[in-house]
CSV table of N, CA and C and ligand atoms in Angstrom, one decimal:
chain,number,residue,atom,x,y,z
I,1,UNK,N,-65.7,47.6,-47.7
I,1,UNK,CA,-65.0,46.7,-48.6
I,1,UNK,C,-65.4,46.9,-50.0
I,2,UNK,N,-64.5,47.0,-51.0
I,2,UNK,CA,-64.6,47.3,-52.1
I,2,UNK,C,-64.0,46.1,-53.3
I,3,UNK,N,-65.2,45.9,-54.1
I,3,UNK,CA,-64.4,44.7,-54.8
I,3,UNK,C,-63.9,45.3,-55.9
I,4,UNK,N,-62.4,45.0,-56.3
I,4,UNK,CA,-61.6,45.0,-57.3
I,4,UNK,C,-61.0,44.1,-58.4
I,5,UNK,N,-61.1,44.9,-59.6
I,5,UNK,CA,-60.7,43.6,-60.6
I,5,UNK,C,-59.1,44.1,-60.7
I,6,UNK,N,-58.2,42.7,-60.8
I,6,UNK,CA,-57.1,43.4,-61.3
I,6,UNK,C,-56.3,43.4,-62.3
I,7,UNK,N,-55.5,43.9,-62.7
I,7,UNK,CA,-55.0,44.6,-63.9
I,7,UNK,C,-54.3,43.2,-64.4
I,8,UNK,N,-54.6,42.2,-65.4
I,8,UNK,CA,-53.9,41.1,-66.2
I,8,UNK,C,-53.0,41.5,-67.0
I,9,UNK,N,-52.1,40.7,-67.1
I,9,UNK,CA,-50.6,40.9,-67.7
I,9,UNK,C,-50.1,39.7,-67.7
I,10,UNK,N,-49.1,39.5,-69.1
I,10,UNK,CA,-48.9,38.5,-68.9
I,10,UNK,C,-47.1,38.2,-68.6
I,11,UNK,N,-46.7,36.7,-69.0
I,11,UNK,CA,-45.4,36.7,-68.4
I,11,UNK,C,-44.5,37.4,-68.2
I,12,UNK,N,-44.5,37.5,-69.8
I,12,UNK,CA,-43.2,38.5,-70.0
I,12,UNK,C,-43.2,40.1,-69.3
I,13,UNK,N,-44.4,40.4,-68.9
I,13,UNK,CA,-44.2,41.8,-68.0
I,13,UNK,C,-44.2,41.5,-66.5
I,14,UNK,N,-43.6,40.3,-66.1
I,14,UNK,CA,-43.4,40.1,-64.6
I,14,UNK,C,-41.9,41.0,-64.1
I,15,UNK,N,-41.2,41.1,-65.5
I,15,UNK,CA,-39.8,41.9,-65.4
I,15,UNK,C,-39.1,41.6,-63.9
I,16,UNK,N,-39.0,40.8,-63.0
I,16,UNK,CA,-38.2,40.2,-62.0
I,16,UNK,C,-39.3,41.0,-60.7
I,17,UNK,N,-40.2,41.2,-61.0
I,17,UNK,CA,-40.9,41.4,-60.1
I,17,UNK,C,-41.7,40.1,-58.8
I,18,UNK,N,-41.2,40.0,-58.0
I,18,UNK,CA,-42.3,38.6,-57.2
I,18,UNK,C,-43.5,38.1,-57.3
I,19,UNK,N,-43.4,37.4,-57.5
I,19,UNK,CA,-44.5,36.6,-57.8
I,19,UNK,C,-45.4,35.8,-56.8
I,20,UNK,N,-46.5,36.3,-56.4
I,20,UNK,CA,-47.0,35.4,-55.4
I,20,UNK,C,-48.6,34.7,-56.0
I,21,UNK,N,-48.2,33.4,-55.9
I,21,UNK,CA,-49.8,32.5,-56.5
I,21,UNK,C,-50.7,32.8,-54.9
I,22,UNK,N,-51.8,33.0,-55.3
I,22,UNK,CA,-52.8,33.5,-54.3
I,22,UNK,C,-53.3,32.0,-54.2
I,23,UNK,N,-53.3,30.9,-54.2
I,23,UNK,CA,-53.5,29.4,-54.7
I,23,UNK,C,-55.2,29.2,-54.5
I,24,UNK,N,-56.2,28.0,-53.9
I,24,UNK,CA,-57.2,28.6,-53.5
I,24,UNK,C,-57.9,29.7,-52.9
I,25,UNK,N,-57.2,30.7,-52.0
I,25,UNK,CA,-58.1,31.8,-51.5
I,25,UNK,C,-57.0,32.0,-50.6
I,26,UNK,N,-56.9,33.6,-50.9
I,26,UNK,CA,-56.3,34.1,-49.6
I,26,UNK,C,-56.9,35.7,-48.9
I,27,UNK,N,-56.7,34.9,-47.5
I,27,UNK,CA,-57.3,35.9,-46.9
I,27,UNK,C,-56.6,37.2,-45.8
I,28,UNK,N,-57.3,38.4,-45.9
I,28,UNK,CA,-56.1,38.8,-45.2
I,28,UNK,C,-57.0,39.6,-44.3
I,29,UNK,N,-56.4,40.9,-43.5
I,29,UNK,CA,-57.1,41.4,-42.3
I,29,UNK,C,-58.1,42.2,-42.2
I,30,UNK,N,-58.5,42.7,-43.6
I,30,UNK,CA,-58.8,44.1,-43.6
I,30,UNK,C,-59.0,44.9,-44.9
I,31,UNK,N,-59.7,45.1,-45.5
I,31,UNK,CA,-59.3,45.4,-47.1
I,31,UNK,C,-60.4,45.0,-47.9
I,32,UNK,N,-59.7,45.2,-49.3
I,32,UNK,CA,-60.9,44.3,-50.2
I,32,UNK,C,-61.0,43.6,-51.0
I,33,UNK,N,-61.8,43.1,-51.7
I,33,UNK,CA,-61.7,41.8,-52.5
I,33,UNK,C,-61.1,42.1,-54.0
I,34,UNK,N,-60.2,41.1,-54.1
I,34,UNK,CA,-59.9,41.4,-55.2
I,34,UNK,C,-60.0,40.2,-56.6
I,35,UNK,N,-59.9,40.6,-58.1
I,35,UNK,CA,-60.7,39.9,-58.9
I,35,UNK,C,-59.9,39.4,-59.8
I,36,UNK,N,-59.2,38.7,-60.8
I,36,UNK,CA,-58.4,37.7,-61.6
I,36,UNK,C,-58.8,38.5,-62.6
I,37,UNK,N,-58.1,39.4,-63.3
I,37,UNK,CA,-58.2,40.3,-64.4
I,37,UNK,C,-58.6,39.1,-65.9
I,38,UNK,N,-58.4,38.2,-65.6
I,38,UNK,CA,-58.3,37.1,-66.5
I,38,UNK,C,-59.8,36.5,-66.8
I,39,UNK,N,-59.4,35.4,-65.8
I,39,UNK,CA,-60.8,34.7,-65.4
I,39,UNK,C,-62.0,35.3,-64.6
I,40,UNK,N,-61.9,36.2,-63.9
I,40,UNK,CA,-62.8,37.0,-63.1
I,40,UNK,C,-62.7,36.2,-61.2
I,41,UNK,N,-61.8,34.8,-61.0
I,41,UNK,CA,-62.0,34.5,-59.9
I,41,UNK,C,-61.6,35.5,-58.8
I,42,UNK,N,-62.2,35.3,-57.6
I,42,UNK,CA,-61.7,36.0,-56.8
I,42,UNK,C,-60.4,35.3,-56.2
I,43,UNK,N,-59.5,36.3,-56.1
I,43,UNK,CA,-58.1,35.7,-55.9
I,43,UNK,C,-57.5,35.8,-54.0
I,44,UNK,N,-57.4,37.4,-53.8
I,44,UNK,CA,-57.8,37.8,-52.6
I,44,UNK,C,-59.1,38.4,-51.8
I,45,UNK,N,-59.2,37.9,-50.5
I,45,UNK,CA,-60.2,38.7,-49.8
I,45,UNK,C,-59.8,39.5,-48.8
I,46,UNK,N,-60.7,40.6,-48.1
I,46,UNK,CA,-60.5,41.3,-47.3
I,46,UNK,C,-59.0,41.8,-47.2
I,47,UNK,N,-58.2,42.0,-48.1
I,47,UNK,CA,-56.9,42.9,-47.6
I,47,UNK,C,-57.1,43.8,-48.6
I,48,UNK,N,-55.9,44.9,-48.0
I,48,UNK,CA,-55.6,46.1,-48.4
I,48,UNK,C,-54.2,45.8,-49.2
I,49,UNK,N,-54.4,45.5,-50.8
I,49,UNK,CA,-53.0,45.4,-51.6
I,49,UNK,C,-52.1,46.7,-51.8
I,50,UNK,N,-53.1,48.1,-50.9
I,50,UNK,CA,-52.2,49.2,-51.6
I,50,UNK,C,-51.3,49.5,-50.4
I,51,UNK,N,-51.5,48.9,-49.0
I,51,UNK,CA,-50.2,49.2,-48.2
I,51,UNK,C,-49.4,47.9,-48.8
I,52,UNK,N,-49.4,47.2,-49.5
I,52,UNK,CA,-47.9,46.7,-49.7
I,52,UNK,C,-47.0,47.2,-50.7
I,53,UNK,N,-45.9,47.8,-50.3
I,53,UNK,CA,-44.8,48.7,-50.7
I,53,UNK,C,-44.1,47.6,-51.6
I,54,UNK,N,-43.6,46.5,-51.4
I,54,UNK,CA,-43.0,45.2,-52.2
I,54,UNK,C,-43.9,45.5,-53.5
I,55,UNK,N,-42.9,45.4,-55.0
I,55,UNK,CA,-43.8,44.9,-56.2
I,55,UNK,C,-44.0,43.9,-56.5
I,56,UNK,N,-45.1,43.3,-56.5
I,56,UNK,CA,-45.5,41.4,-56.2
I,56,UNK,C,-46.8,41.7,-57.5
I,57,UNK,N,-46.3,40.8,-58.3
I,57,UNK,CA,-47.5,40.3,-59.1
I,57,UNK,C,-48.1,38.9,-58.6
I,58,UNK,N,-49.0,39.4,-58.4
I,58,UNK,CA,-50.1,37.8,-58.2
I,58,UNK,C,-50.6,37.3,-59.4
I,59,UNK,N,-50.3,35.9,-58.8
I,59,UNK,CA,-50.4,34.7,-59.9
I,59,UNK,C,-51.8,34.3,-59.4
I,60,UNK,N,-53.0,33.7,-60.0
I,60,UNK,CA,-54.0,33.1,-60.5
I,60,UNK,C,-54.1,31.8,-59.5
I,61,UNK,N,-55.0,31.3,-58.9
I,61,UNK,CA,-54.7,30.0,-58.0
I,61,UNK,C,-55.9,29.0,-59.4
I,62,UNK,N,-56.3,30.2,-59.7
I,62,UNK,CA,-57.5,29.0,-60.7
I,62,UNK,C,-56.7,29.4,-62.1
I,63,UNK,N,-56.2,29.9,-62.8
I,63,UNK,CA,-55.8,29.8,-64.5
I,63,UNK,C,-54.3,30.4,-64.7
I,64,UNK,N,-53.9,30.5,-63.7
I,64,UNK,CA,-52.1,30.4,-63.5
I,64,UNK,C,-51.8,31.9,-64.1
I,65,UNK,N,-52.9,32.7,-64.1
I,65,UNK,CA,-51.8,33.8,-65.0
I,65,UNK,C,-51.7,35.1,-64.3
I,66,UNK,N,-51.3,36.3,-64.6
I,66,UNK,CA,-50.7,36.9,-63.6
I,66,UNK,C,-51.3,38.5,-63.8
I,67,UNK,N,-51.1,38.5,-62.9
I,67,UNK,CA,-51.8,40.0,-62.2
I,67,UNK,C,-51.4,40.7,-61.7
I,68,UNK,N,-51.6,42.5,-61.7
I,68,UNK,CA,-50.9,43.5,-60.9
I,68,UNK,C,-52.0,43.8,-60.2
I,69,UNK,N,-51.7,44.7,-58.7
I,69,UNK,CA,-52.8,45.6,-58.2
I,69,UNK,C,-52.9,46.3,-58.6
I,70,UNK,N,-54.7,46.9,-58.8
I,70,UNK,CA,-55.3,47.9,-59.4
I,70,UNK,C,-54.3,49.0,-58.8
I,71,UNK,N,-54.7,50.1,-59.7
I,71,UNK,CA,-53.7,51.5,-59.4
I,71,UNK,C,-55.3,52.0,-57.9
I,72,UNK,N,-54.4,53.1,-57.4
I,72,UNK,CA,-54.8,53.4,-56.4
I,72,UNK,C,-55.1,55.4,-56.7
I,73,UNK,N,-55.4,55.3,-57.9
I,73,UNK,CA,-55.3,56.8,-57.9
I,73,UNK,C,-56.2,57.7,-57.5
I,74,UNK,N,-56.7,57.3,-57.0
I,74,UNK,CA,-58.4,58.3,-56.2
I,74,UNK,C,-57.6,58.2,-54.9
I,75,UNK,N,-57.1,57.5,-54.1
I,75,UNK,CA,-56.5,57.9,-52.7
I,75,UNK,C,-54.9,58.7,-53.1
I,76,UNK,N,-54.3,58.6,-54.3
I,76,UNK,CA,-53.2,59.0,-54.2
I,76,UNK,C,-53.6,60.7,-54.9
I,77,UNK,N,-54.8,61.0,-55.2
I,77,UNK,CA,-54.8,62.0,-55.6
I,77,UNK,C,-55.9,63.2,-54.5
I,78,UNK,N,-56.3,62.3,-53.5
I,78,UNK,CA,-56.9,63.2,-52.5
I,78,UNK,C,-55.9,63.3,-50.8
I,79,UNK,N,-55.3,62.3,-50.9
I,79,UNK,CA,-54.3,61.8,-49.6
I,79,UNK,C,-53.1,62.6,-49.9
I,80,UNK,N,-52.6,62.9,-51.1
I,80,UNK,CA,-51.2,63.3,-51.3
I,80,UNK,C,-50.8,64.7,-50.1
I,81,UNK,N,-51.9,65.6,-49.8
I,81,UNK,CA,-51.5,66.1,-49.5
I,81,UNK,C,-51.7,66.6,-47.7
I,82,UNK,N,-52.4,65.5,-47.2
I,82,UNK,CA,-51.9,65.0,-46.0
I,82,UNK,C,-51.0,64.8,-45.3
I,83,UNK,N,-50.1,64.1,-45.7
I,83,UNK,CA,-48.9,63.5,-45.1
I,83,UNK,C,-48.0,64.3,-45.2
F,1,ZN,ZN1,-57.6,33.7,-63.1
């Protein structure tokens, strides 16, 4: 598990993207922790935000503001050529 801060942005760059409020804590199966580019709260635990294909900016459960997932470029730059 790896903890991650993530990337803060604010309204105007949600560009019709989904928006999901992480509200007090959400947990998921497997993955890592992730961190409120803002306030520093931890927003998600234990999931993996890079298998979700959907573009979802996460909203803040503690200071309402909004967040992208960190880029993934160390797996997209040793994996590419795998598959
Ligand atoms: Zn926050």
């Amino acid at each position: 598990m790896i903890e991650r801060m993530m990337i803060p942005i604010q309204e105007y760059q949600i560009e019709g993207r989904t928006v999901f409020n992480t509200g007090v804590s959400t947990v998921g199966k497997g993955g890592d922790d992730y961190f409120c580019g803002h306030c520093g709260r931890k927003m998600i635990h234990n999931m993996n935000l890079a298998r979700i294909e959907a573009p979802v900016v996460y909203q803040c459960g503690g200071c309402q503001c909004y967040n992208l997932p960190p880029e993934v470029e160390a797996e997209a730059g040793t994996a590419a050529s795998e598959t």
